[in-house]
Amino acid sequence: MGDIYRYPVYFNCGKVLSQEQKKRIENYFQIKRRSGGGECSPVEEVSENIYRIGFTRREDQQSVLQRTHHVVQLGEDSLTLTVKESLDPQTSEHTSTSFSSSTRPAQTPQVIPPSPPPPSGEDYELHPDGSLRESLQASACSAPFDPAEQVSVKIPAVEEVDSLLESFSSRQARDEFSQVNSTVEEVEGRSSLRDSLASGNRTLTTNSPSSGAEIQMEAAAQIPAGRTTRGGGVHVEIIQGTIETQQVDALVSPMIGYNPQTSRIGNTLHQRVGPQLTAAFKAAAGSEVMVGIPVLVENLPGLPSHAVFFLSLCPWNGDPDGAAAEVLKMGINSILTSCDSRGFGSVVFPVLGAGLMLSFPIAVVAKVLLKGIYTFQQQRTSSRPLTVRIVIHPDDHVSSEVFKSAQEEPNQVQESKRIVLLGKTGSGKSSLANIILGEDLFTVHHSSDSGTTTCQSETRDVSDRKITLVDTPGLFDTERSEEDLKPEIMKCITECAPGIHAFLIVLKVETFSEQEQEVISRICEYFSEDILKHAVVVFTFGDQLREGIIIEEFVRQTQKLRDLVNRCSGRCHVFDNKYWNNNTLQNDYRSNHFQREELLKTIDKLTVERNGQCYTNDMLQAVERETQREEEQIRQSSPENLPPEEIRNQARRNVDSQRGLVWELFLALRSWLG
Ligand SMILES: Nc1nc2c(ncn2[C@@H]2O[C@H](COP(=O)(O)OP(=O)(O)OP(=O)(O)O)[C@@H](O)[C@H]2O)c(=O)[nH]1
Ligand SMILES: [Mg+2]
């Protein structure tokens, strides 16, 4: 990874930085608007109290260095970093770091104040000690939480969560629910979740017409509670503020295990309410809580909100499709369902699970939360207005940025993943595209003198994801001239603006020759090395693989192939578009069905690791701006209300017709970037 972050910035620090402080500094340097920076490495200590952070782009490094001093906010205190480009002893001797506070006199550089609760996310590592996290992780969410108190946390397996979720109205789920939540009922006198289960009038598979959820990002600290939602339905607000001061029907407070004080919010609520909080929680929860099923506590004194949903979650396990994410989804859905059946008009969510304790990536939380709300909204039968407010702590700029970009991209939640297939003529790109989308949409050519001649893009829903595949001709074949490439590269770029989530570099299971190497070099030359951060190497003609051999072993046998896959962070899969279609047995390695699911998971992971950001370059962005201008013109000039999809396609066609101009721009940029 070291060479990716090859543009360093150094700073000196009087004392050892904690992990959390390093993370804050990294977050600061990631946000262009604040520091001038961009994609960067974690902060690492290179010698005593000297730290390095590396950028992937020279422009970002240079723009950070334009300011000698950077001020990073750490709770109430701020840390001033004096930055340098090199470790030259002469210059590094003068680097300094100091703390200052707006409310207190500056402290000595040697003193790092105790960390305040992190604003980023909602839970933090306070309770009861480090062993909690370890025990939860070690037990993979299956151990009783606190045997001394005779309480426990029930954690269903992933499949159980799924089936539980999908069979909410089933008898079995009802029984299970009543078992874990019996005391909630006693305290409340009525449990509308149970009511809704018992009534059986709603299942999660119902597809009712929706009135359309609205998403709004509010910069204001507070939005008056009780604000009416527009047009009924679900109204989503994203604001910065403090959750405990919201005047709404219900707040959501995450927790680990059976302890409501294992999150920042839980602690804050405890401070406001006092010991009654624990007593009321215990009375409501009984001896057991189940992860993903909220415990509702109403009428807590000292709070402006009517009720609090305490939601037990599992720590992040690195898998966007894993148990932790499923539990989070399930919890969100349970809370929203409960709000509906209780007649609540407003509920407030924090950035659930993104703190140190639960450690979900913020991009995952944003996606699960927004998608959960959309899904709920599409499936609910009630048309009663419900305001769902997502509250981000005022200091949590990272979450704010992530949610803002989620909000800025139209229908980001349902936005399709744009994936481009690249590779030599005849490598099996069109065949692979058909396998991935599950339909014969792209023409497969069986003779060597014909082949795909134009870029084609198709979008389909595949395994709960919306996928757009862009099939290309053998764009980077060595015998093709740049003139030949021009129109098709342009078309590919207009199809993919503003960015590409993943590239599939398609290679046959065969000897990796000079020619293949040359194709890879050309791809990197056109799109820059950055492409490999978003690339997966996909092998076709998998039947050539010796029985019992997995693709990684095949890769290991050839140095150049190994290097390529390493540069793609090890991402590789294998298909046989012709012979592996009938093996539908789960976990059968020589099955396209299995490989497709694995490939989709790899792409999900890749997107999460890149915080949802696509591969983009100045060219793609310029084309996107142009496309948006065209869209605006079409909107203004067309008498009838065209659907957004049609406007977008028309705009793309218009931009594509100006290829000459775009090509000039492309060449100019390429020579400028060297
Ligand atoms: N046995 C086998 N044949 C394959 C596989 N993939 C593709 N083919 C065959 O290879 C030939 C070319 O496949 P295409 O999918 O058209 O290849 P392409 O990469 O799209 O080729 P261009 O469009 O020319 O760039 C066809 O005859 C396919 O049936 C595979 O995995 N196994
Ligand atoms: Mg083809």
XYZ file of C-alpha atoms and ligand atoms in Angstrom:
707
model
C 0.000 0.000 0.000
C 2.977 2.288 0.708
C 3.518 3.248 -2.914
C -0.123 4.230 -3.380
C 0.231 6.949 -0.773
C 3.450 8.181 -2.176
C 3.058 11.903 -1.582
C 3.901 12.419 2.077
C 3.207 15.175 4.536
C 5.053 15.083 7.875
C 4.224 16.711 11.131
C 5.779 16.656 14.544
C 3.816 15.953 17.671
C 5.050 16.611 21.192
C 3.531 13.391 22.444
C 2.224 10.074 21.281
C -1.121 10.415 19.548
C -3.900 8.038 20.486
C -5.546 5.915 17.806
C -8.606 8.094 17.985
C -6.608 11.292 17.538
C -4.807 9.787 14.566
C -8.149 8.854 13.060
C -9.441 12.394 13.515
C -6.349 13.793 11.821
C -6.760 11.330 8.964
C -10.416 12.315 8.606
C -9.421 15.960 8.524
C -6.881 15.411 5.752
C -9.366 13.372 3.738
C -11.773 16.254 3.396
C -10.719 18.586 0.634
C -12.905 21.443 1.725
C -11.258 21.543 5.136
C -7.614 20.702 4.598
C -7.145 20.829 0.837
C -6.286 17.116 1.009
C -7.961 14.043 -0.395
C -7.492 10.308 -0.366
C -4.798 9.570 2.174
C -3.209 6.848 4.272
C -3.745 6.394 8.006
C -1.443 8.498 10.189
C 1.723 6.581 11.060
C 4.501 7.437 13.460
C 7.788 7.422 11.563
C 10.087 8.291 14.408
C 9.577 9.551 17.906
C 6.646 11.955 17.758
C 7.041 12.518 14.034
C 4.078 11.449 11.988
C 3.490 10.863 8.322
C 0.358 10.896 6.271
C 0.573 9.974 2.588
C -1.625 11.171 -0.255
C -2.369 9.340 -3.453
C -2.404 12.528 -5.504
C 0.332 15.072 -5.679
C -2.199 17.920 -6.044
C -3.707 17.004 -2.672
C -0.302 16.902 -0.992
C 0.639 20.248 -2.485
C -2.596 21.880 -1.554
C -2.182 20.683 2.051
C 1.351 22.091 2.085
C 0.140 25.454 0.863
C -0.846 26.151 4.438
C 1.940 25.778 6.982
C -0.460 25.379 9.891
C -3.514 23.188 10.028
C -5.889 23.234 12.940
C -7.640 19.972 13.730
C -10.537 20.038 16.129
C -10.430 17.396 18.881
C -13.560 17.927 20.899
C -13.183 21.254 22.739
C -9.507 21.442 21.992
C -7.755 22.047 18.789
C -4.481 20.659 17.623
C -2.271 22.834 15.456
C -0.126 20.877 13.042
C 2.792 22.465 11.292
C 3.320 20.472 8.151
C 6.396 19.731 6.044
C 7.004 17.896 2.832
C 10.168 16.110 3.850
C 11.942 14.729 6.867
C 14.939 16.908 6.265
C 16.378 17.283 9.808
C 16.854 21.002 9.319
C 13.264 21.561 8.592
C 11.722 18.910 10.762
C 13.451 20.389 13.762
C 11.218 23.393 13.381
C 8.020 21.506 13.018
C 5.787 21.799 15.979
C 2.412 20.788 17.209
C 0.452 22.587 19.820
C -2.907 22.361 21.470
C -5.110 25.304 22.024
C -8.612 25.704 23.198
C -11.140 28.329 22.474
C -12.282 28.214 26.069
C -9.032 27.618 27.886
C -5.490 28.971 27.609
C -3.244 27.063 25.258
C -1.695 23.968 26.758
C 1.869 22.949 26.385
C 2.707 20.996 23.276
C 3.523 17.995 25.440
C 0.053 17.607 26.846
C -2.625 15.850 24.955
C -5.897 16.367 26.748
C -8.051 13.381 27.570
C -10.246 12.544 24.636
C -13.794 13.731 24.839
C -16.479 11.342 23.682
C -16.086 11.037 19.951
C -18.618 12.986 18.011
C -18.145 10.660 15.107
C -20.799 8.013 15.460
C -22.675 7.304 18.580
C -20.962 4.680 20.655
C -17.661 4.656 22.359
C -15.408 2.411 24.285
C -16.354 3.295 27.827
C -18.153 0.331 29.175
C -17.445 -1.799 31.017
C -13.858 -2.287 29.899
C -11.977 -3.386 26.816
C -12.955 -6.963 27.450
C -16.521 -6.340 26.402
C -15.540 -5.716 22.855
C -13.240 -8.692 22.794
C -15.778 -11.006 24.309
C -18.445 -9.893 21.877
C -16.142 -10.238 18.943
C -14.680 -13.506 20.082
C -18.082 -14.975 20.631
C -19.248 -13.703 17.269
C -22.297 -12.244 18.892
C -23.400 -15.320 20.715
C -22.492 -15.070 24.388
C -24.660 -13.901 27.277
C -23.798 -10.316 27.945
C -23.681 -10.154 31.701
C -24.017 -13.443 33.514
C -23.677 -11.742 36.891
C -26.875 -9.857 36.277
C -28.658 -12.831 34.796
C -29.415 -10.994 31.633
C -28.468 -12.006 28.177
C -28.393 -10.980 24.592
C -29.944 -13.269 22.024
C -28.270 -13.171 18.701
C -29.789 -15.026 15.822
C -27.643 -16.357 13.002
C -27.680 -14.314 9.795
C -30.126 -16.653 8.102
C -32.339 -16.463 11.156
C -32.305 -12.676 11.004
C -33.350 -12.808 7.411
C -36.125 -15.261 7.895
C -37.266 -13.532 11.051
C -37.434 -10.288 9.157
C -39.264 -11.785 6.255
C -41.737 -13.688 8.316
C -42.670 -10.954 10.722
C -46.280 -11.886 10.545
C -45.685 -15.571 11.013
C -46.689 -17.393 14.130
C -43.166 -18.506 14.831
C -41.792 -14.975 14.733
C -44.590 -13.803 16.962
C -43.739 -16.393 19.562
C -40.089 -15.599 19.402
C -40.786 -11.934 19.737
C -43.097 -12.369 22.688
C -40.543 -14.527 24.400
C -37.816 -11.897 24.322
C -39.976 -8.888 24.752
C -42.577 -9.902 27.240
C -41.730 -7.206 29.717
C -41.990 -4.477 27.156
C -45.604 -5.399 26.920
C -46.168 -5.262 30.647
C -44.686 -1.810 30.933
C -46.407 -0.370 27.949
C -49.725 -2.034 28.398
C -49.759 -2.440 24.640
C -47.121 -3.479 22.219
C -47.898 -2.278 18.806
C -45.092 -4.289 17.299
C -46.887 -7.290 18.667
C -50.171 -5.806 17.538
C -48.873 -5.426 14.062
C -47.514 -8.932 14.109
C -50.748 -10.298 15.425
C -52.855 -8.393 12.951
C -50.751 -9.878 10.183
C -51.812 -7.022 7.986
C -48.347 -6.222 6.892
C -45.494 -8.319 5.663
C -42.178 -7.143 4.468
C -42.749 -8.582 1.076
C -45.824 -6.451 0.415
C -45.260 -3.990 -2.366
C -47.673 -1.185 -1.943
C -47.641 1.951 -4.062
C -45.667 4.604 -2.313
C -46.074 8.293 -2.099
C -42.357 8.880 -2.449
C -39.978 9.578 0.403
C -38.351 12.946 0.414
C -34.820 13.508 1.554
C -33.671 16.833 2.773
C -30.300 17.817 4.161
C -30.649 20.562 6.706
C -27.746 22.689 7.779
C -29.742 24.069 10.683
C -28.997 22.746 14.115
C -32.588 22.007 14.962
C -35.808 21.558 13.139
C -38.955 22.237 15.062
C -40.614 19.025 16.066
C -44.067 18.316 14.824
C -43.321 19.884 11.450
C -45.788 18.476 9.015
C -44.495 16.237 6.309
C -45.222 17.132 2.748
C -47.725 15.038 0.874
C -48.034 12.477 3.653
C -45.745 9.456 3.488
C -42.269 9.385 4.893
C -40.308 12.575 5.101
C -36.589 12.243 5.731
C -34.501 15.030 7.215
C -30.777 14.987 7.778
C -29.637 17.633 10.219
C -26.729 18.451 12.499
C -27.603 18.683 16.149
C -27.798 16.758 19.381
C -30.141 13.839 19.506
C -31.118 14.106 23.148
C -32.620 17.579 22.690
C -34.952 16.607 19.851
C -38.639 17.128 20.505
C -40.007 14.107 18.753
C -42.092 11.066 19.498
C -39.112 8.743 19.717
C -35.322 8.696 19.791
C -33.114 5.778 18.907
C -30.193 4.924 21.155
C -27.784 2.149 20.133
C -26.197 -0.171 22.651
C -23.986 -3.199 22.902
C -25.507 -6.188 24.589
C -27.904 -5.479 27.429
C -26.423 -2.176 28.565
C -28.037 1.092 27.421
C -24.994 3.041 28.599
C -22.629 1.536 26.056
C -23.148 4.446 23.692
C -22.606 8.166 23.810
C -26.309 8.743 23.474
C -27.155 6.202 26.147
C -24.743 7.953 28.500
C -26.088 11.369 27.707
C -29.620 10.147 28.281
C -28.523 8.618 31.558
C -27.079 11.935 32.674
C -30.360 13.656 31.906
C -32.740 11.052 33.276
C -30.696 9.589 36.140
C -30.964 6.088 37.594
C -34.565 5.823 36.473
C -33.268 5.181 32.999
C -31.632 1.893 33.924
C -34.605 0.844 36.011
C -37.088 1.636 33.257
C -34.917 -0.093 30.686
C -34.657 -3.244 32.797
C -38.371 -3.249 33.415
C -38.999 -2.940 29.707
C -36.392 -5.409 28.551
C -36.855 -8.139 31.130
C -33.990 -10.556 31.422
C -33.072 -10.706 27.793
C -32.712 -8.518 24.760
C -32.388 -9.647 21.199
C -30.063 -7.903 18.816
C -31.944 -6.043 16.126
C -35.186 -5.940 18.157
C -35.624 -2.611 19.949
C -36.653 -2.186 23.545
C -39.075 0.710 23.853
C -39.044 2.817 26.998
C -41.675 5.539 27.249
C -42.154 8.640 29.369
C -38.634 8.997 30.709
C -38.422 12.157 32.814
C -36.201 15.036 31.690
C -36.396 14.301 27.986
C -38.259 16.348 25.389
C -39.063 13.203 23.450
C -41.862 10.851 24.364
C -40.018 7.541 24.019
C -36.630 5.948 23.441
C -35.927 2.840 21.379
C -32.835 1.084 22.759
C -31.369 -1.036 20.011
C -28.779 -3.723 20.649
C -26.346 -4.106 17.745
C -23.378 -6.296 16.825
C -19.927 -4.810 16.198
C -18.939 -4.423 12.555
C -17.337 -7.572 11.164
C -16.004 -6.209 7.887
C -18.737 -7.699 5.750
C -21.412 -5.475 4.162
C -23.615 -8.581 3.820
C -22.703 -10.074 7.161
C -24.523 -10.531 10.450
C -23.716 -7.082 11.847
C -25.181 -5.287 8.811
C -28.223 -7.575 8.808
C -28.880 -6.863 12.466
C -28.633 -3.128 11.810
C -31.097 -3.403 8.902
C -33.464 -5.428 10.984
C -33.307 -2.952 13.878
C -34.076 0.004 11.629
C -37.017 -1.789 10.095
C -38.385 -2.882 13.477
C -38.216 0.662 14.805
C -39.948 2.188 11.795
C -42.625 -0.501 11.841
C -43.181 0.081 15.520
C -43.476 3.863 14.949
C -46.165 3.276 12.366
C -48.238 0.933 14.418
C -48.023 3.156 17.483
C -49.055 6.204 15.529
C -45.769 8.030 16.153
C -45.312 10.990 13.802
C -41.567 11.493 14.243
C -38.499 9.481 15.085
C -34.848 10.457 15.320
C -31.916 8.245 14.381
C -28.264 8.958 15.144
C -25.457 7.744 12.868
C -26.148 4.323 14.334
C -23.166 2.136 14.997
C -20.431 4.320 13.507
C -18.583 4.957 16.764
C -15.478 3.260 18.106
C -17.344 0.479 19.826
C -19.482 -0.799 16.987
C -17.042 0.511 14.345
C -19.298 0.458 11.295
C -17.880 2.452 8.361
C -19.967 5.605 8.040
C -20.641 4.836 4.376
C -22.227 1.540 5.411
C -24.370 3.224 8.055
C -25.491 5.892 5.576
C -26.398 3.271 3.040
C -28.170 0.882 5.403
C -30.054 3.674 7.123
C -31.205 5.438 3.962
C -31.971 2.233 2.157
C -33.828 0.906 5.204
C -35.993 4.005 5.239
C -36.709 3.773 1.506
C -37.553 0.092 1.699
C -39.824 0.654 4.663
C -41.496 3.536 2.901
C -42.123 1.495 -0.225
C -43.603 -1.377 1.722
C -45.695 0.391 4.338
C -49.431 0.365 4.033
C -50.067 3.445 6.151
C -50.164 6.858 4.478
C -49.912 8.688 7.781
C -47.086 11.248 7.759
C -43.908 10.091 9.457
C -40.840 12.279 9.833
C -37.625 10.314 10.060
C -34.836 12.611 11.147
C -31.192 11.608 11.002
C -29.212 13.716 13.447
C -25.467 14.101 13.018
C -23.439 15.574 15.862
C -22.331 19.154 15.064
C -18.631 18.171 15.328
C -19.006 15.095 13.177
C -17.960 16.555 9.864
C -17.096 13.220 8.337
C -20.597 11.779 8.735
C -21.989 15.037 7.540
C -19.905 14.838 4.355
C -20.797 11.200 3.753
C -24.526 11.767 4.258
C -24.381 14.930 2.189
C -22.859 13.121 -0.749
C -25.425 10.338 -0.304
C -28.078 13.025 -0.441
C -26.496 14.948 -3.313
C -26.423 11.996 -5.664
C -29.942 11.555 -6.908
C -31.450 8.322 -5.631
C -28.061 7.356 -4.317
C -29.574 4.523 -2.389
C -30.953 2.906 -5.470
C -28.206 4.210 -7.686
C -26.833 1.473 -9.827
C -23.241 0.383 -9.643
C -21.516 1.296 -12.894
C -19.133 -1.449 -13.908
C -16.983 -1.460 -17.037
C -15.623 -4.614 -18.670
C -12.218 -4.240 -20.261
C -10.033 -6.765 -22.006
C -8.684 -8.091 -25.233
C -10.966 -9.054 -28.131
C -12.324 -12.548 -27.642
C -11.529 -12.698 -23.924
C -15.204 -13.303 -23.158
C -16.381 -9.846 -22.037
C -19.794 -9.941 -23.707
C -20.404 -13.524 -22.577
C -19.434 -12.602 -19.022
C -21.712 -9.538 -19.075
C -24.627 -11.811 -20.005
C -23.800 -14.188 -17.177
C -23.602 -11.379 -14.633
C -26.889 -9.777 -15.670
C -28.532 -13.167 -16.150
C -29.853 -12.410 -19.652
C -28.546 -12.524 -23.209
C -28.274 -8.771 -23.683
C -24.855 -8.472 -25.300
C -23.928 -10.092 -28.590
C -21.361 -12.856 -28.347
C -19.174 -13.290 -31.415
C -17.992 -16.692 -32.383
C -15.670 -15.833 -35.219
C -12.301 -14.225 -34.747
C -12.788 -11.615 -37.469
C -15.865 -10.058 -35.905
C -16.529 -8.874 -32.383
C -18.203 -6.175 -30.333
C -17.648 -2.887 -32.125
C -19.431 -0.448 -29.910
C -19.852 0.211 -26.180
C -23.169 -0.999 -24.873
C -24.599 -0.414 -21.448
C -27.413 -2.339 -19.757
C -28.908 -2.078 -16.284
C -30.613 -4.882 -14.382
C -31.385 -5.835 -10.780
C -29.056 -8.608 -9.741
C -29.180 -10.199 -6.280
C -30.738 -7.116 -4.660
C -28.402 -4.696 -6.379
C -28.892 -2.459 -9.349
C -26.039 -3.107 -11.744
C -25.124 -1.203 -14.899
C -22.636 -3.057 -17.055
C -20.756 -1.333 -19.838
C -19.462 -3.849 -22.365
C -16.638 -2.556 -24.519
C -14.930 -3.732 -27.692
C -11.325 -4.827 -27.377
C -10.445 -1.171 -26.772
C -6.895 -1.712 -25.816
C -5.936 -4.371 -28.326
C -2.407 -3.744 -29.445
C -3.288 -3.771 -33.140
C -5.807 -0.941 -32.756
C -4.827 2.662 -33.432
C -5.744 5.559 -31.209
C -8.009 6.845 -33.994
C -9.965 3.560 -33.810
C -10.307 3.836 -30.088
C -11.528 7.371 -29.993
C -15.293 7.115 -30.484
C -15.652 4.102 -28.240
C -13.608 5.429 -25.361
C -15.726 8.565 -25.598
C -18.933 6.578 -25.520
C -17.698 4.612 -22.541
C -16.891 7.850 -20.738
C -20.282 9.416 -21.397
C -22.002 6.234 -20.233
C -20.009 6.191 -17.036
C -19.921 9.823 -15.941
C -19.570 10.923 -13.191
C -17.630 7.838 -12.182
C -17.099 4.098 -12.346
C -17.602 1.868 -9.327
C -15.592 -1.045 -10.663
C -13.589 -2.198 -13.647
C -13.528 -5.854 -14.555
C -10.280 -6.700 -16.302
C -11.183 -9.808 -18.267
C -8.440 -12.361 -19.002
C -8.594 -15.941 -20.183
C -7.203 -18.758 -18.074
C -4.178 -19.155 -20.321
C -0.582 -18.079 -20.524
C -0.171 -14.440 -19.617
C 1.808 -13.283 -22.609
C 3.540 -10.031 -23.548
C 0.390 -9.128 -25.440
C -1.800 -9.347 -22.336
C 0.774 -7.337 -20.417
C 0.679 -4.670 -23.113
C -3.136 -4.477 -22.920
C -2.914 -3.887 -19.150
C -0.283 -1.187 -19.675
C -2.509 0.542 -22.191
C -5.493 0.407 -19.843
C -3.403 1.990 -17.075
C -2.082 4.565 -19.506
C -5.571 5.659 -20.544
C -7.241 5.619 -17.155
C -4.118 6.040 -14.934
C -2.881 3.525 -12.350
C -5.765 4.601 -10.125
C -8.000 2.285 -12.087
C -6.465 -0.691 -10.297
C -7.845 0.514 -6.973
C -11.277 -0.121 -8.448
C -10.427 -3.167 -10.522
C -11.184 -6.868 -10.212
C -9.357 -9.348 -12.439
C -11.941 -11.763 -13.825
C -10.783 -14.897 -15.579
C -12.894 -16.630 -18.205
C -12.445 -20.073 -19.737
C -12.300 -21.382 -16.161
C -12.723 -24.947 -17.371
C -9.067 -24.791 -18.345
C -8.242 -24.630 -14.674
C -7.084 -27.983 -13.381
C -9.728 -29.694 -11.217
C -9.206 -28.819 -7.560
C -7.153 -25.702 -8.310
C -8.500 -22.314 -7.296
C -7.786 -19.226 -9.344
C -5.429 -17.729 -6.749
C -3.161 -20.744 -7.202
C -3.175 -20.289 -10.959
C -2.282 -16.621 -10.477
C 0.570 -17.460 -8.119
C 2.277 -19.461 -10.859
C 3.031 -16.418 -13.028
C 4.985 -13.482 -11.656
C 3.363 -10.853 -13.887
C -0.123 -12.103 -13.163
C 0.665 -12.145 -9.467
C 1.838 -8.549 -9.676
C -1.299 -7.480 -11.485
C -3.644 -9.166 -9.000
C -1.614 -7.758 -6.098
C -2.001 -4.290 -7.555
C -5.760 -4.959 -7.498
C -5.488 -5.806 -3.777
C -5.874 -9.530 -4.499
C -9.313 -9.211 -6.101
C -9.816 -11.989 -8.665
C -12.541 -14.443 -9.686
C -13.027 -17.086 -12.320
C -15.952 -17.995 -14.589
C -16.515 -20.295 -17.471
C -19.153 -18.623 -19.573
C -19.744 -21.775 -21.551
C -19.376 -24.745 -19.239
C -20.179 -23.595 -15.712
C -23.809 -22.616 -16.137
C -25.539 -25.738 -14.974
C -23.830 -26.036 -11.636
C -26.268 -24.277 -9.378
C -25.200 -26.038 -6.213
C -24.360 -23.497 -3.556
C -20.642 -23.178 -2.865
C -19.713 -25.111 -5.990
C -16.535 -23.365 -7.025
C -16.870 -24.351 -10.696
C -20.243 -22.653 -10.983
C -21.022 -19.286 -12.547
C -23.830 -18.820 -10.056
C -21.442 -19.123 -7.121
C -18.754 -17.010 -8.779
C -21.228 -14.274 -9.629
C -22.331 -13.950 -5.998
C -18.700 -13.841 -4.905
C -17.873 -11.215 -7.517
C -20.806 -9.037 -6.433
C -19.655 -9.278 -2.830
C -16.150 -8.275 -3.855
C -17.546 -5.225 -5.652
C -19.645 -4.332 -2.590
C -16.565 -4.557 -0.400
C -14.525 -2.521 -2.812
C -17.166 0.215 -2.769
C -17.273 0.218 1.023
C -13.497 0.363 1.268
C -13.488 3.350 -1.026
C -16.221 4.946 1.097
C -18.682 4.764 -1.762
C -16.453 6.827 -4.020
C -16.203 5.906 -7.689
C -13.179 6.012 -9.890
C -13.333 9.399 -11.517
C -11.033 11.786 -13.308
C -11.215 15.305 -14.628
C -12.505 13.968 -17.886
C -15.423 12.064 -16.379
C -16.276 15.054 -14.252
C -16.160 17.433 -17.193
C -18.478 15.111 -19.101
C -20.804 14.910 -16.108
C -21.031 18.704 -15.904
C -21.756 18.816 -19.612
C -24.405 16.098 -19.256
C -26.078 17.964 -16.412
C -26.146 21.150 -18.507
C -27.778 19.187 -21.311
C -30.278 17.681 -18.898
C -31.269 21.139 -17.713
C -31.772 22.315 -21.283
C -33.865 19.283 -22.154
C -35.979 19.818 -19.058
C -36.586 23.435 -19.972
C -37.263 22.861 -23.621
C -39.442 19.766 -23.460
C -43.138 20.567 -23.083
C -44.087 17.311 -21.390
C -42.626 15.979 -18.163
C -40.095 13.426 -19.326
C -39.002 10.791 -16.818
C -35.533 11.534 -15.353
C -34.093 8.366 -16.896
C -35.125 9.470 -20.369
C -33.731 12.972 -19.853
C -30.452 11.487 -18.721
C -30.209 9.203 -21.754
C -31.023 12.000 -24.148
C -28.423 14.241 -22.486
C -25.830 11.491 -22.800
C -26.553 11.093 -26.477
C -26.140 14.841 -27.002
C -22.826 14.912 -25.179
C -21.691 11.822 -27.025
C -22.375 13.571 -30.315
C -19.804 16.219 -29.368
C -17.094 13.588 -29.243
C -14.583 15.654 -31.187
C -14.576 18.287 -28.497
C -14.420 15.792 -25.684
C -11.611 13.904 -27.377
C -9.535 17.059 -27.687
C -10.066 17.687 -24.017
C -9.071 14.123 -23.237
C -5.838 14.353 -25.210
C -5.006 17.718 -23.689
C -5.531 16.376 -20.192
C -3.516 13.268 -20.892
C -0.508 15.187 -22.136
C -0.882 17.667 -19.278
C -0.892 14.880 -16.709
C 2.161 13.459 -18.409
N -15.227 -22.207 -23.470
C -15.478 -20.936 -23.269
N -15.766 -20.128 -24.300
C -16.001 -18.822 -24.047
C -15.959 -18.284 -22.732
N -16.219 -16.969 -22.803
C -16.423 -16.678 -24.101
N -16.293 -17.789 -24.856
C -16.393 -17.881 -26.312
O -15.421 -16.988 -26.835
C -15.923 -16.325 -27.992
C -15.844 -14.795 -27.786
O -16.655 -14.447 -26.726
P -17.186 -12.955 -26.518
O -17.962 -12.940 -25.250
O -17.858 -12.459 -27.724
O -15.808 -12.201 -26.303
P -15.563 -10.633 -26.229
O -14.491 -10.402 -25.243
O -16.828 -9.937 -25.990
O -14.990 -10.318 -27.642
P -14.999 -8.895 -28.414
O -16.390 -8.431 -28.416
O -14.499 -9.221 -29.763
O -14.087 -8.013 -27.701
C -17.333 -16.847 -28.181
O -17.308 -17.900 -29.086
C -17.715 -17.356 -26.798
O -18.682 -18.393 -26.848
C -15.661 -19.170 -21.652
O -15.595 -18.802 -20.482
N -15.428 -20.488 -21.986
Mg -17.842 -8.541 -27.064
